[in-house]
Coordinates of C-alpha atoms in Angstrom, one line a residue:
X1279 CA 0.9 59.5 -8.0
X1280 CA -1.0 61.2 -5.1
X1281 CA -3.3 59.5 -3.1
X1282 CA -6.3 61.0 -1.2
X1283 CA -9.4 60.5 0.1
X1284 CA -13.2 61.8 -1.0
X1285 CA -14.3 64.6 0.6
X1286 CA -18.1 64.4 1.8
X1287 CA -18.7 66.9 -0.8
X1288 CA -16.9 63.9 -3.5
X1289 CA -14.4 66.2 -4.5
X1290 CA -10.7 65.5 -4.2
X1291 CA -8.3 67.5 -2.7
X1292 CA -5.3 66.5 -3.5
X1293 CA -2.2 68.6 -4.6
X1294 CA 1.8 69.1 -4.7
X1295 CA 1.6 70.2 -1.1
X1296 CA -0.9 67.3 0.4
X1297 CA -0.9 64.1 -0.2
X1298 CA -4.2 62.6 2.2
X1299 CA -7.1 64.6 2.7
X1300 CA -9.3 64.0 5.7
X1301 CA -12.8 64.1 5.2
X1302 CA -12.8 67.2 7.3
X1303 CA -10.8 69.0 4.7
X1304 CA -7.8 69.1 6.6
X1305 CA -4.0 67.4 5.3
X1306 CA -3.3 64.3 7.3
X1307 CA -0.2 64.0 5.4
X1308 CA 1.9 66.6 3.4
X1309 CA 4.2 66.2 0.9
X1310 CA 7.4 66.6 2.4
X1311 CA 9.4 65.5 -0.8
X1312 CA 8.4 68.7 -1.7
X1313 CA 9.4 70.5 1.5
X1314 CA 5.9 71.0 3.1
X1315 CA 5.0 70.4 7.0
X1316 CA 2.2 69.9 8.8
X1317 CA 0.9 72.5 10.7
X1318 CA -2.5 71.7 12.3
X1319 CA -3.8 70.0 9.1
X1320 CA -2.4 72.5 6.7
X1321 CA 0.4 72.2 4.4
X1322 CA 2.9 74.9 4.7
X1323 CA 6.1 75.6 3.3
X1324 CA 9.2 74.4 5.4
X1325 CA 12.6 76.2 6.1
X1326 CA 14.5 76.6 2.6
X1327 CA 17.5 75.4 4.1
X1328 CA 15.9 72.1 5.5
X1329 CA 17.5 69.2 4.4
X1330 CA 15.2 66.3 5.9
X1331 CA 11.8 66.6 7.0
X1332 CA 8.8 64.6 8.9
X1333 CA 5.0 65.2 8.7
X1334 CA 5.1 67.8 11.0
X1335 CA 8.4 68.6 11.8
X1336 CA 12.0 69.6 10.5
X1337 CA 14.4 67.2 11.0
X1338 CA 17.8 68.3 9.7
X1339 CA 18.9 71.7 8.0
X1340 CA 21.8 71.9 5.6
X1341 CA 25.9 71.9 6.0
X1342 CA 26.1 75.4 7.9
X1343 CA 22.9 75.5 9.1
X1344 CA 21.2 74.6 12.3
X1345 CA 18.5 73.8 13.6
X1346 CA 16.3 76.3 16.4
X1347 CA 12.8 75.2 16.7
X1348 CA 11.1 74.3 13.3
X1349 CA 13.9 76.8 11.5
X1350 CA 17.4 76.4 9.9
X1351 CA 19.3 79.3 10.7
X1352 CA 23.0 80.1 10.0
X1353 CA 25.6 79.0 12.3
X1354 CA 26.5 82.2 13.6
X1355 CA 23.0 83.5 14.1
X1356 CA 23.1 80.7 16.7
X1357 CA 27.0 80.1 17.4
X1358 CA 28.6 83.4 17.6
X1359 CA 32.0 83.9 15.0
X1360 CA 31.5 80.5 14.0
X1361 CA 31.9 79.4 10.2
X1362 CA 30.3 75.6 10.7
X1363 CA 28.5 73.2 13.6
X1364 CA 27.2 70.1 14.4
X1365 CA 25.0 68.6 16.6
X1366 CA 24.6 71.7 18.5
X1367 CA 28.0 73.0 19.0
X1368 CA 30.1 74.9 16.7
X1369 CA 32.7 72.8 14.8
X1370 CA 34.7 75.9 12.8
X1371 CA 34.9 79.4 14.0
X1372 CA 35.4 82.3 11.8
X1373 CA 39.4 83.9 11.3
X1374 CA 38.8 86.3 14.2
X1375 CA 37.9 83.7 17.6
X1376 CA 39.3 80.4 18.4
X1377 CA 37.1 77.5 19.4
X1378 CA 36.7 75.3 22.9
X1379 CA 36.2 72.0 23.8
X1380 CA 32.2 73.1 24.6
X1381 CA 32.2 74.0 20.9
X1382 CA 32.3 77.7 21.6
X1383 CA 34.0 80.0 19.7
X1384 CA 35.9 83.0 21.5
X1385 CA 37.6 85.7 20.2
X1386 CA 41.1 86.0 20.4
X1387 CA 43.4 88.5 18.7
X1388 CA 45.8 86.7 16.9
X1389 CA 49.1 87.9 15.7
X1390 CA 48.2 85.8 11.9
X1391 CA 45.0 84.2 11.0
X1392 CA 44.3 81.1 12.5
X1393 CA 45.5 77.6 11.5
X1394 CA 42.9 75.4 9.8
X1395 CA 41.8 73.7 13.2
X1396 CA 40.7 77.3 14.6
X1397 CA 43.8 77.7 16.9
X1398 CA 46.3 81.1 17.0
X1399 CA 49.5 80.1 15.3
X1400 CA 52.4 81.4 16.3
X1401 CA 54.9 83.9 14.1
X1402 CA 57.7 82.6 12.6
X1403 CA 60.1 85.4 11.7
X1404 CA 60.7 86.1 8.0
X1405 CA 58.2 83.2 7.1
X1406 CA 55.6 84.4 4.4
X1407 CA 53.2 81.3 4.4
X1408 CA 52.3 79.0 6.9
X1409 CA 49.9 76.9 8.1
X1410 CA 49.8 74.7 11.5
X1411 CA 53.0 76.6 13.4
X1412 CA 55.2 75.3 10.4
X1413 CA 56.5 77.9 7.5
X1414 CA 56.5 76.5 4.1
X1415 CA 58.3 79.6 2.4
X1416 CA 60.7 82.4 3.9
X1417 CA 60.8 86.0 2.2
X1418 CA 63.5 86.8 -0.5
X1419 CA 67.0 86.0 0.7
X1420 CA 66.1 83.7 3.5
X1421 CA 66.1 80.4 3.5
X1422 CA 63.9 77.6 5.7
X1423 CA 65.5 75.2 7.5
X1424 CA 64.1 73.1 10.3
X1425 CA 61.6 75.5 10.5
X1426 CA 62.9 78.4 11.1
X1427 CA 63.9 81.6 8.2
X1428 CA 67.9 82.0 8.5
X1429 CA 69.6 84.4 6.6
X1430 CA 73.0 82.4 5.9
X1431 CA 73.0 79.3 3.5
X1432 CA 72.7 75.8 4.9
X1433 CA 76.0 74.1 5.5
X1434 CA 76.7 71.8 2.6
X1435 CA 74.0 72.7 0.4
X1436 CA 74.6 73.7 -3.3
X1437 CA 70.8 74.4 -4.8
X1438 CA 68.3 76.4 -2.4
X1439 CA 65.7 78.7 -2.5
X1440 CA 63.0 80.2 -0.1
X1441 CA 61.8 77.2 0.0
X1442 CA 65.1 75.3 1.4
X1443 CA 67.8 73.5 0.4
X1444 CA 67.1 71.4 -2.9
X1445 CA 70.7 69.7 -3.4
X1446 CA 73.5 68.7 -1.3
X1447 CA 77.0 68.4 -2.6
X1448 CA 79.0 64.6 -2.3
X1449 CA 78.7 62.7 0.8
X1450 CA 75.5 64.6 2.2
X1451 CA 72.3 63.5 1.4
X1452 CA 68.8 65.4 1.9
X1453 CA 66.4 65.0 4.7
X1454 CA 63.2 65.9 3.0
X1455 CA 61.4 66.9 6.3
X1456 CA 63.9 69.3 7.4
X1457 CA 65.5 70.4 4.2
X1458 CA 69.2 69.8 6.1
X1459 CA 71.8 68.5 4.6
X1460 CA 73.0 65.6 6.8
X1461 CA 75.9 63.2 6.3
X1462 CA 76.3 60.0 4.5
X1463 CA 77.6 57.1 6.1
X1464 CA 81.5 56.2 5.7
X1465 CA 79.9 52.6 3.9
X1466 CA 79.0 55.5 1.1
X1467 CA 80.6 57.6 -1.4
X1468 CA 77.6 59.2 -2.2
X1469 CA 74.0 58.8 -0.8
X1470 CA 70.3 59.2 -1.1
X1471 CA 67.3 59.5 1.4
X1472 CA 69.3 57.8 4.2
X1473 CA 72.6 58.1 5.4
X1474 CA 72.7 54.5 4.4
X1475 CA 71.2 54.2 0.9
X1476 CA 74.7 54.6 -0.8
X1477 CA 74.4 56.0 -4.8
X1478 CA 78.3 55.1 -5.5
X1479 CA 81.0 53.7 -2.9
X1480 CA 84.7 54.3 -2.2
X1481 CA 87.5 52.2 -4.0
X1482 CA 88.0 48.5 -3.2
X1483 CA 84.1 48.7 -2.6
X1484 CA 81.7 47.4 -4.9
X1485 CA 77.6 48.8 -5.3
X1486 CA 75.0 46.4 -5.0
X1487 CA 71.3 47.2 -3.5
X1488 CA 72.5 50.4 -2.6
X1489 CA 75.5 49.1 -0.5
X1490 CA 78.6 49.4 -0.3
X1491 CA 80.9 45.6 -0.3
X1492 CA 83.8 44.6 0.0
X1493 CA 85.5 41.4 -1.5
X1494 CA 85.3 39.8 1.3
X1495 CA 81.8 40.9 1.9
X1496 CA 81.2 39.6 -2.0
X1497 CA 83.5 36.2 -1.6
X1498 CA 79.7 34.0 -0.5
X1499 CA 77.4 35.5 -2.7
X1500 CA 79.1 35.9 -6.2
X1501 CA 80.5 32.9 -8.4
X1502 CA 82.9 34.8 -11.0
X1503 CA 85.3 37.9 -9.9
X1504 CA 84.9 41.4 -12.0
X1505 CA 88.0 42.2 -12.1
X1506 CA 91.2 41.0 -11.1
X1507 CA 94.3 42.6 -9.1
X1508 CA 97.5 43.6 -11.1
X1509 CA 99.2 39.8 -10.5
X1510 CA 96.3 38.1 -11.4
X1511 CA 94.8 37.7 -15.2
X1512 CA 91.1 37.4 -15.8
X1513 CA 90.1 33.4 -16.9
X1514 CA 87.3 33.6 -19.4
X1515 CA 85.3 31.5 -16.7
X1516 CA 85.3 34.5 -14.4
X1517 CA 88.4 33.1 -12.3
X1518 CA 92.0 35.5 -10.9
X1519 CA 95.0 33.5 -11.8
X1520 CA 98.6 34.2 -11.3
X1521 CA 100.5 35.8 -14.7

């Protein structure tokens, strides 16, 4: 509900775009739920792109807007090249300029389109996608290893693409972050994630938590013995007896 005062004439006033009449006919407040300002005691029609507004003034404009007097206008219009700002500097610029730490944007000719933080990446040879100086694919018949596009197969690898190396063969496990293929530990037999995270271990050794034990390693913690050596029979109580 509006409210407004009686004009000396008794009539009321009130509309969508004021909400308190003055009894000399002019707005004492609009509505700015609406979008209207006050301007001189008439109601007028702020900026389109204004998100908040006072009585008389606008006081934020919309994401990639900013305001200049009582307007929104786009970022570039203000910022040159730039794609987004805040509080009065530019916080994006466009694919074509890099930004500052004054929140300017400058152009600079890159060799690829800029990272997501507005900086010139670098080239990385044979790399068909990155982002951030790192290469997430290679072209066709390269491969990506630490980074870098090499023509020749990793060492020790037996599944790759363009993307890297996907599987290592026995006693190499893979490092995720580089896509290498690096070595297990001697404890191991085979191994995942870490050199020391053993999938299966070598003879005499036994597998439990991902290690590798030996008997001796074994003699504390278990209370019956899984097998027994060839001059020893298997009790039914778990025991190694003499034949």
């Amino acid at each position: 509900m509006f409210n407004c005062f009686l004009l000396q004439n008794g009539l009321c006033v009130s509309d969508a775009t004021c909400l308190i009449v003055q009894f000399d006919g002019k707005c004492q407040i609009c509505n700015t739920n609406n979008g209207y300002i006050n301007n001189n005691g008439i109601c007028v029609e702020g900026d389109v792109n204004s998100e908040v507004t006072t009585n008389y003034n606008v006081v934020s404009c919309k994401v990639g807007y900013v305001l200049h007097s009582t307007n929104c206008l786009k970022c570039n219009e203000i910022y040159t090249n730039s794609d987004s700002c805040e509080n009065g500097k530019a916080t994006k610029c466009d694919n074509t300029s890099e930004i500052d730490t004054n929140g300017m944007c400058n152009f600079n000719d890159c060799v690829i389109p800029n990272n997501e933080n507005g900086k010139c990446t670098t080239t990385i040879d044979n790399c068909i996608y990155q982002l951030n100086g790192i290469c997430n694919e290679c072209e066709s018949k390269y491969i990506l290893y630490d980074n870098v596009c090499k023509k020749n197969k990793e060492p020790n690898c037996i599944v790759q693409n363009s993307f890297g190396c996907w599987r290592c063969q026995d006693t190499y496990y893979l490092d995720i972050p580089t896509k290498q293929c690096k070595s297990c530990n001697s404890s191991c037999s085979t191994c995942f994630e870490t050199s020391t995270k053993c999938l299966s271990c070598p003879q005499n050794t036994y597998l439990s938590n991902y290690k590798c034990n030996t008997n001796e390693d074994l003699k504390m913690r278990c209370k019956h013995c899984l097998t027994c050596n060839s001059t020893n029979y298997k009790t039914n109580g778990g025991d190694c007896l003499p034949q």
